[in-house]
Amino acid sequence: MKFKFKNPYKDKKWFKYLGNKYVWVLLFFVVWMLFLDNYSYFDHRFLDGQINELQDNKKYYQDEIKKDQEQIKQLKNPEQIEKYAREKYFMKKDSEDIYIIHFEGDTIQDKE
């Protein structure tokens, strides 16, 4: 007596697709590329985020360099040097007295 097993899903449409060996190879390939490969999709997304962050940093530092170059150009003038020294370093001429007044609870913070 031979017992033959009949698959009840054999006539279903989804079973025809999942029973195909090419579908399994394609599915394996997609899973491999998304999760397991050294150049996976998620690694690329992470690296793209880092690249964008570094490009933003690059732009910020280039803007700061431009500001510093402008300040250097201004400091070539002796009057600007004197103004800068008075504002930043509280320097004075010999014949002057400087009084720095700080108030308690002052809302203006020193930039340093």
mmCIF file with all atom_site columns, C-alpha atoms in Angstrom:
data_model
loop_
_atom_site.group_PDB
_atom_site.id
_atom_site.type_symbol
_atom_site.label_atom_id
_atom_site.label_alt_id
_atom_site.label_comp_id
_atom_site.label_asym_id
_atom_site.label_entity_id
_atom_site.label_seq_id
_atom_site.pdbx_PDB_ins_code
_atom_site.Cartn_x
_atom_site.Cartn_y
_atom_site.Cartn_z
_atom_site.occupancy
_atom_site.B_iso_or_equiv
_atom_site.pdbx_formal_charge
_atom_site.auth_seq_id
_atom_site.auth_comp_id
_atom_site.auth_asym_id
_atom_site.auth_atom_id
_atom_site.pdbx_PDB_model_num
ATOM 1   C CA . MET A 1 1   ? 0.000  0.000   0.000  1.00 0.00 ? 1   MET A CA 1
ATOM 2   C CA . LYS A 1 2   ? 1.441  3.253   -1.145 1.00 0.00 ? 2   LYS A CA 1
ATOM 3   C CA . PHE A 1 3   ? 0.498  6.385   0.606  1.00 0.00 ? 3   PHE A CA 1
ATOM 4   C CA . LYS A 1 4   ? 0.794  9.451   -1.590 1.00 0.00 ? 4   LYS A CA 1
ATOM 5   C CA . PHE A 1 5   ? 0.765  12.854  0.090  1.00 0.00 ? 5   PHE A CA 1
ATOM 6   C CA . LYS A 1 6   ? -1.211 15.495  -1.758 1.00 0.00 ? 6   LYS A CA 1
ATOM 7   C CA . ASN A 1 7   ? -0.269 19.095  -1.119 1.00 0.00 ? 7   ASN A CA 1
ATOM 8   C CA . PRO A 1 8   ? -3.430 21.127  -0.453 1.00 0.00 ? 8   PRO A CA 1
ATOM 9   C CA . TYR A 1 9   ? -1.691 24.397  -1.414 1.00 0.00 ? 9   TYR A CA 1
ATOM 10  C CA . LYS A 1 10  ? -0.404 23.237  -4.770 1.00 0.00 ? 10  LYS A CA 1
ATOM 11  C CA . ASP A 1 11  ? -3.090 25.057  -6.720 1.00 0.00 ? 11  ASP A CA 1
ATOM 12  C CA . LYS A 1 12  ? -2.760 28.311  -4.815 1.00 0.00 ? 12  LYS A CA 1
ATOM 13  C CA . LYS A 1 13  ? -1.196 31.293  -6.590 1.00 0.00 ? 13  LYS A CA 1
ATOM 14  C CA . TRP A 1 14  ? 1.170  32.248  -3.756 1.00 0.00 ? 14  TRP A CA 1
ATOM 15  C CA . PHE A 1 15  ? 2.501  28.676  -3.572 1.00 0.00 ? 15  PHE A CA 1
ATOM 16  C CA . LYS A 1 16  ? 3.497  28.804  -7.222 1.00 0.00 ? 16  LYS A CA 1
ATOM 17  C CA . TYR A 1 17  ? 5.646  31.863  -6.495 1.00 0.00 ? 17  TYR A CA 1
ATOM 18  C CA . LEU A 1 18  ? 7.173  30.557  -3.270 1.00 0.00 ? 18  LEU A CA 1
ATOM 19  C CA . GLY A 1 19  ? 7.841  27.161  -4.771 1.00 0.00 ? 19  GLY A CA 1
ATOM 20  C CA . ASN A 1 20  ? 9.941  28.703  -7.531 1.00 0.00 ? 20  ASN A CA 1
ATOM 21  C CA . LYS A 1 21  ? 13.694 28.371  -6.955 1.00 0.00 ? 21  LYS A CA 1
ATOM 22  C CA . TYR A 1 22  ? 14.389 31.715  -8.663 1.00 0.00 ? 22  TYR A CA 1
ATOM 23  C CA . VAL A 1 23  ? 12.196 33.490  -6.148 1.00 0.00 ? 23  VAL A CA 1
ATOM 24  C CA . TRP A 1 24  ? 14.192 31.925  -3.321 1.00 0.00 ? 24  TRP A CA 1
ATOM 25  C CA . VAL A 1 25  ? 17.481 32.970  -4.913 1.00 0.00 ? 25  VAL A CA 1
ATOM 26  C CA . LEU A 1 26  ? 16.183 36.505  -5.395 1.00 0.00 ? 26  LEU A CA 1
ATOM 27  C CA . LEU A 1 27  ? 14.896 36.621  -1.826 1.00 0.00 ? 27  LEU A CA 1
ATOM 28  C CA . PHE A 1 28  ? 18.240 35.378  -0.506 1.00 0.00 ? 28  PHE A CA 1
ATOM 29  C CA . PHE A 1 29  ? 20.068 37.982  -2.598 1.00 0.00 ? 29  PHE A CA 1
ATOM 30  C CA . VAL A 1 30  ? 17.851 40.835  -1.323 1.00 0.00 ? 30  VAL A CA 1
ATOM 31  C CA . VAL A 1 31  ? 18.277 39.771  2.312  1.00 0.00 ? 31  VAL A CA 1
ATOM 32  C CA . TRP A 1 32  ? 22.012 39.443  1.813  1.00 0.00 ? 32  TRP A CA 1
ATOM 33  C CA . MET A 1 33  ? 22.324 42.909  0.251  1.00 0.00 ? 33  MET A CA 1
ATOM 34  C CA . LEU A 1 34  ? 20.111 44.610  2.837  1.00 0.00 ? 34  LEU A CA 1
ATOM 35  C CA . PHE A 1 35  ? 21.493 43.092  6.018  1.00 0.00 ? 35  PHE A CA 1
ATOM 36  C CA . LEU A 1 36  ? 24.584 40.919  5.670  1.00 0.00 ? 36  LEU A CA 1
ATOM 37  C CA . ASP A 1 37  ? 26.898 42.451  3.073  1.00 0.00 ? 37  ASP A CA 1
ATOM 38  C CA . ASN A 1 38  ? 29.757 44.814  3.946  1.00 0.00 ? 38  ASN A CA 1
ATOM 39  C CA . TYR A 1 39  ? 28.142 47.375  1.649  1.00 0.00 ? 39  TYR A CA 1
ATOM 40  C CA . SER A 1 40  ? 24.616 46.828  2.895  1.00 0.00 ? 40  SER A CA 1
ATOM 41  C CA . TYR A 1 41  ? 21.839 49.351  2.525  1.00 0.00 ? 41  TYR A CA 1
ATOM 42  C CA . PHE A 1 42  ? 21.826 50.218  6.211  1.00 0.00 ? 42  PHE A CA 1
ATOM 43  C CA . ASP A 1 43  ? 25.590 50.745  6.267  1.00 0.00 ? 43  ASP A CA 1
ATOM 44  C CA . HIS A 1 44  ? 25.223 53.065  3.296  1.00 0.00 ? 44  HIS A CA 1
ATOM 45  C CA . ARG A 1 45  ? 22.521 55.061  5.060  1.00 0.00 ? 45  ARG A CA 1
ATOM 46  C CA . PHE A 1 46  ? 24.722 55.415  8.152  1.00 0.00 ? 46  PHE A CA 1
ATOM 47  C CA . LEU A 1 47  ? 27.721 56.465  6.073  1.00 0.00 ? 47  LEU A CA 1
ATOM 48  C CA . ASP A 1 48  ? 25.622 58.923  4.051  1.00 0.00 ? 48  ASP A CA 1
ATOM 49  C CA . GLY A 1 49  ? 24.507 60.513  7.308  1.00 0.00 ? 49  GLY A CA 1
ATOM 50  C CA . GLN A 1 50  ? 28.118 60.883  8.396  1.00 0.00 ? 50  GLN A CA 1
ATOM 51  C CA . ILE A 1 51  ? 29.037 62.392  5.024  1.00 0.00 ? 51  ILE A CA 1
ATOM 52  C CA . ASN A 1 52  ? 26.243 64.951  5.321  1.00 0.00 ? 52  ASN A CA 1
ATOM 53  C CA . GLU A 1 53  ? 27.340 65.842  8.843  1.00 0.00 ? 53  GLU A CA 1
ATOM 54  C CA . LEU A 1 54  ? 30.947 66.277  7.721  1.00 0.00 ? 54  LEU A CA 1
ATOM 55  C CA . GLN A 1 55  ? 29.859 68.450  4.789  1.00 0.00 ? 55  GLN A CA 1
ATOM 56  C CA . ASP A 1 56  ? 27.892 70.649  7.186  1.00 0.00 ? 56  ASP A CA 1
ATOM 57  C CA . ASN A 1 57  ? 30.969 70.912  9.409  1.00 0.00 ? 57  ASN A CA 1
ATOM 58  C CA . LYS A 1 58  ? 33.081 71.774  6.381  1.00 0.00 ? 58  LYS A CA 1
ATOM 59  C CA . LYS A 1 59  ? 30.697 74.585  5.407  1.00 0.00 ? 59  LYS A CA 1
ATOM 60  C CA . TYR A 1 60  ? 30.669 75.935  8.973  1.00 0.00 ? 60  TYR A CA 1
ATOM 61  C CA . TYR A 1 61  ? 34.458 75.983  9.198  1.00 0.00 ? 61  TYR A CA 1
ATOM 62  C CA . GLN A 1 62  ? 34.795 77.583  5.763  1.00 0.00 ? 62  GLN A CA 1
ATOM 63  C CA . ASP A 1 63  ? 32.454 80.358  6.912  1.00 0.00 ? 63  ASP A CA 1
ATOM 64  C CA . GLU A 1 64  ? 34.517 80.801  10.075 1.00 0.00 ? 64  GLU A CA 1
ATOM 65  C CA . ILE A 1 65  ? 37.701 81.014  7.993  1.00 0.00 ? 65  ILE A CA 1
ATOM 66  C CA . LYS A 1 66  ? 36.110 83.737  5.852  1.00 0.00 ? 66  LYS A CA 1
ATOM 67  C CA . LYS A 1 67  ? 35.129 85.689  8.979  1.00 0.00 ? 67  LYS A CA 1
ATOM 68  C CA . ASP A 1 68  ? 38.662 85.363  10.366 1.00 0.00 ? 68  ASP A CA 1
ATOM 69  C CA . GLN A 1 69  ? 40.183 86.488  7.066  1.00 0.00 ? 69  GLN A CA 1
ATOM 70  C CA . GLU A 1 70  ? 37.964 89.573  7.099  1.00 0.00 ? 70  GLU A CA 1
ATOM 71  C CA . GLN A 1 71  ? 39.013 90.301  10.663 1.00 0.00 ? 71  GLN A CA 1
ATOM 72  C CA . ILE A 1 72  ? 42.681 89.930  9.716  1.00 0.00 ? 72  ILE A CA 1
ATOM 73  C CA . LYS A 1 73  ? 42.176 92.403  6.872  1.00 0.00 ? 73  LYS A CA 1
ATOM 74  C CA . GLN A 1 74  ? 40.590 94.864  9.285  1.00 0.00 ? 74  GLN A CA 1
ATOM 75  C CA . LEU A 1 75  ? 43.408 94.457  11.818 1.00 0.00 ? 75  LEU A CA 1
ATOM 76  C CA . LYS A 1 76  ? 45.957 95.709  9.285  1.00 0.00 ? 76  LYS A CA 1
ATOM 77  C CA . ASN A 1 77  ? 44.622 99.194  10.049 1.00 0.00 ? 77  ASN A CA 1
ATOM 78  C CA . PRO A 1 78  ? 46.231 100.636 13.262 1.00 0.00 ? 78  PRO A CA 1
ATOM 79  C CA . GLU A 1 79  ? 42.952 102.191 14.374 1.00 0.00 ? 79  GLU A CA 1
ATOM 80  C CA . GLN A 1 80  ? 41.199 98.826  14.150 1.00 0.00 ? 80  GLN A CA 1
ATOM 81  C CA . ILE A 1 81  ? 44.008 97.199  16.142 1.00 0.00 ? 81  ILE A CA 1
ATOM 82  C CA . GLU A 1 82  ? 43.521 99.762  18.892 1.00 0.00 ? 82  GLU A CA 1
ATOM 83  C CA . LYS A 1 83  ? 39.746 99.246  18.881 1.00 0.00 ? 83  LYS A CA 1
ATOM 84  C CA . TYR A 1 84  ? 40.151 95.461  19.013 1.00 0.00 ? 84  TYR A CA 1
ATOM 85  C CA . ALA A 1 85  ? 42.667 95.663  21.871 1.00 0.00 ? 85  ALA A CA 1
ATOM 86  C CA . ARG A 1 86  ? 40.378 97.957  23.874 1.00 0.00 ? 86  ARG A CA 1
ATOM 87  C CA . GLU A 1 87  ? 37.283 95.762  23.369 1.00 0.00 ? 87  GLU A CA 1
ATOM 88  C CA . LYS A 1 88  ? 38.768 92.305  23.790 1.00 0.00 ? 88  LYS A CA 1
ATOM 89  C CA . TYR A 1 89  ? 41.719 92.779  26.117 1.00 0.00 ? 89  TYR A CA 1
ATOM 90  C CA . PHE A 1 90  ? 40.689 95.952  28.009 1.00 0.00 ? 90  PHE A CA 1
ATOM 91  C CA . MET A 1 91  ? 43.933 97.692  27.071 1.00 0.00 ? 91  MET A CA 1
ATOM 92  C CA . LYS A 1 92  ? 44.313 101.432 27.538 1.00 0.00 ? 92  LYS A CA 1
ATOM 93  C CA . LYS A 1 93  ? 46.578 104.328 26.822 1.00 0.00 ? 93  LYS A CA 1
ATOM 94  C CA . ASP A 1 94  ? 48.880 105.553 29.592 1.00 0.00 ? 94  ASP A CA 1
ATOM 95  C CA . SER A 1 95  ? 46.774 108.639 30.214 1.00 0.00 ? 95  SER A CA 1
ATOM 96  C CA . GLU A 1 96  ? 43.466 106.755 30.547 1.00 0.00 ? 96  GLU A CA 1
ATOM 97  C CA . ASP A 1 97  ? 41.658 104.958 33.321 1.00 0.00 ? 97  ASP A CA 1
ATOM 98  C CA . ILE A 1 98  ? 39.245 102.102 32.527 1.00 0.00 ? 98  ILE A CA 1
ATOM 99  C CA . TYR A 1 99  ? 36.441 101.054 34.841 1.00 0.00 ? 99  TYR A CA 1
ATOM 100 C CA . ILE A 1 100 ? 34.682 97.749  34.213 1.00 0.00 ? 100 ILE A CA 1
ATOM 101 C CA . ILE A 1 101 ? 31.335 97.542  35.928 1.00 0.00 ? 101 ILE A CA 1
ATOM 102 C CA . HIS A 1 102 ? 29.576 94.212  36.367 1.00 0.00 ? 102 HIS A CA 1
ATOM 103 C CA . PHE A 1 103 ? 26.049 94.127  37.742 1.00 0.00 ? 103 PHE A CA 1
ATOM 104 C CA . GLU A 1 104 ? 24.597 91.184  39.619 1.00 0.00 ? 104 GLU A CA 1
ATOM 105 C CA . GLY A 1 105 ? 21.965 89.411  37.561 1.00 0.00 ? 105 GLY A CA 1
ATOM 106 C CA . ASP A 1 106 ? 23.182 91.070  34.367 1.00 0.00 ? 106 ASP A CA 1
ATOM 107 C CA . THR A 1 107 ? 21.663 89.339  31.356 1.00 0.00 ? 107 THR A CA 1
ATOM 108 C CA . ILE A 1 108 ? 24.602 90.044  29.053 1.00 0.00 ? 108 ILE A CA 1
ATOM 109 C CA . GLN A 1 109 ? 27.152 87.253  29.190 1.00 0.00 ? 109 GLN A CA 1
ATOM 110 C CA . ASP A 1 110 ? 30.837 87.692  28.358 1.00 0.00 ? 110 ASP A CA 1
ATOM 111 C CA . LYS A 1 111 ? 31.899 86.110  25.091 1.00 0.00 ? 111 LYS A CA 1
ATOM 112 C CA . GLU A 1 112 ? 35.015 84.068  25.717 1.00 0.00 ? 112 GLU A CA 1
#
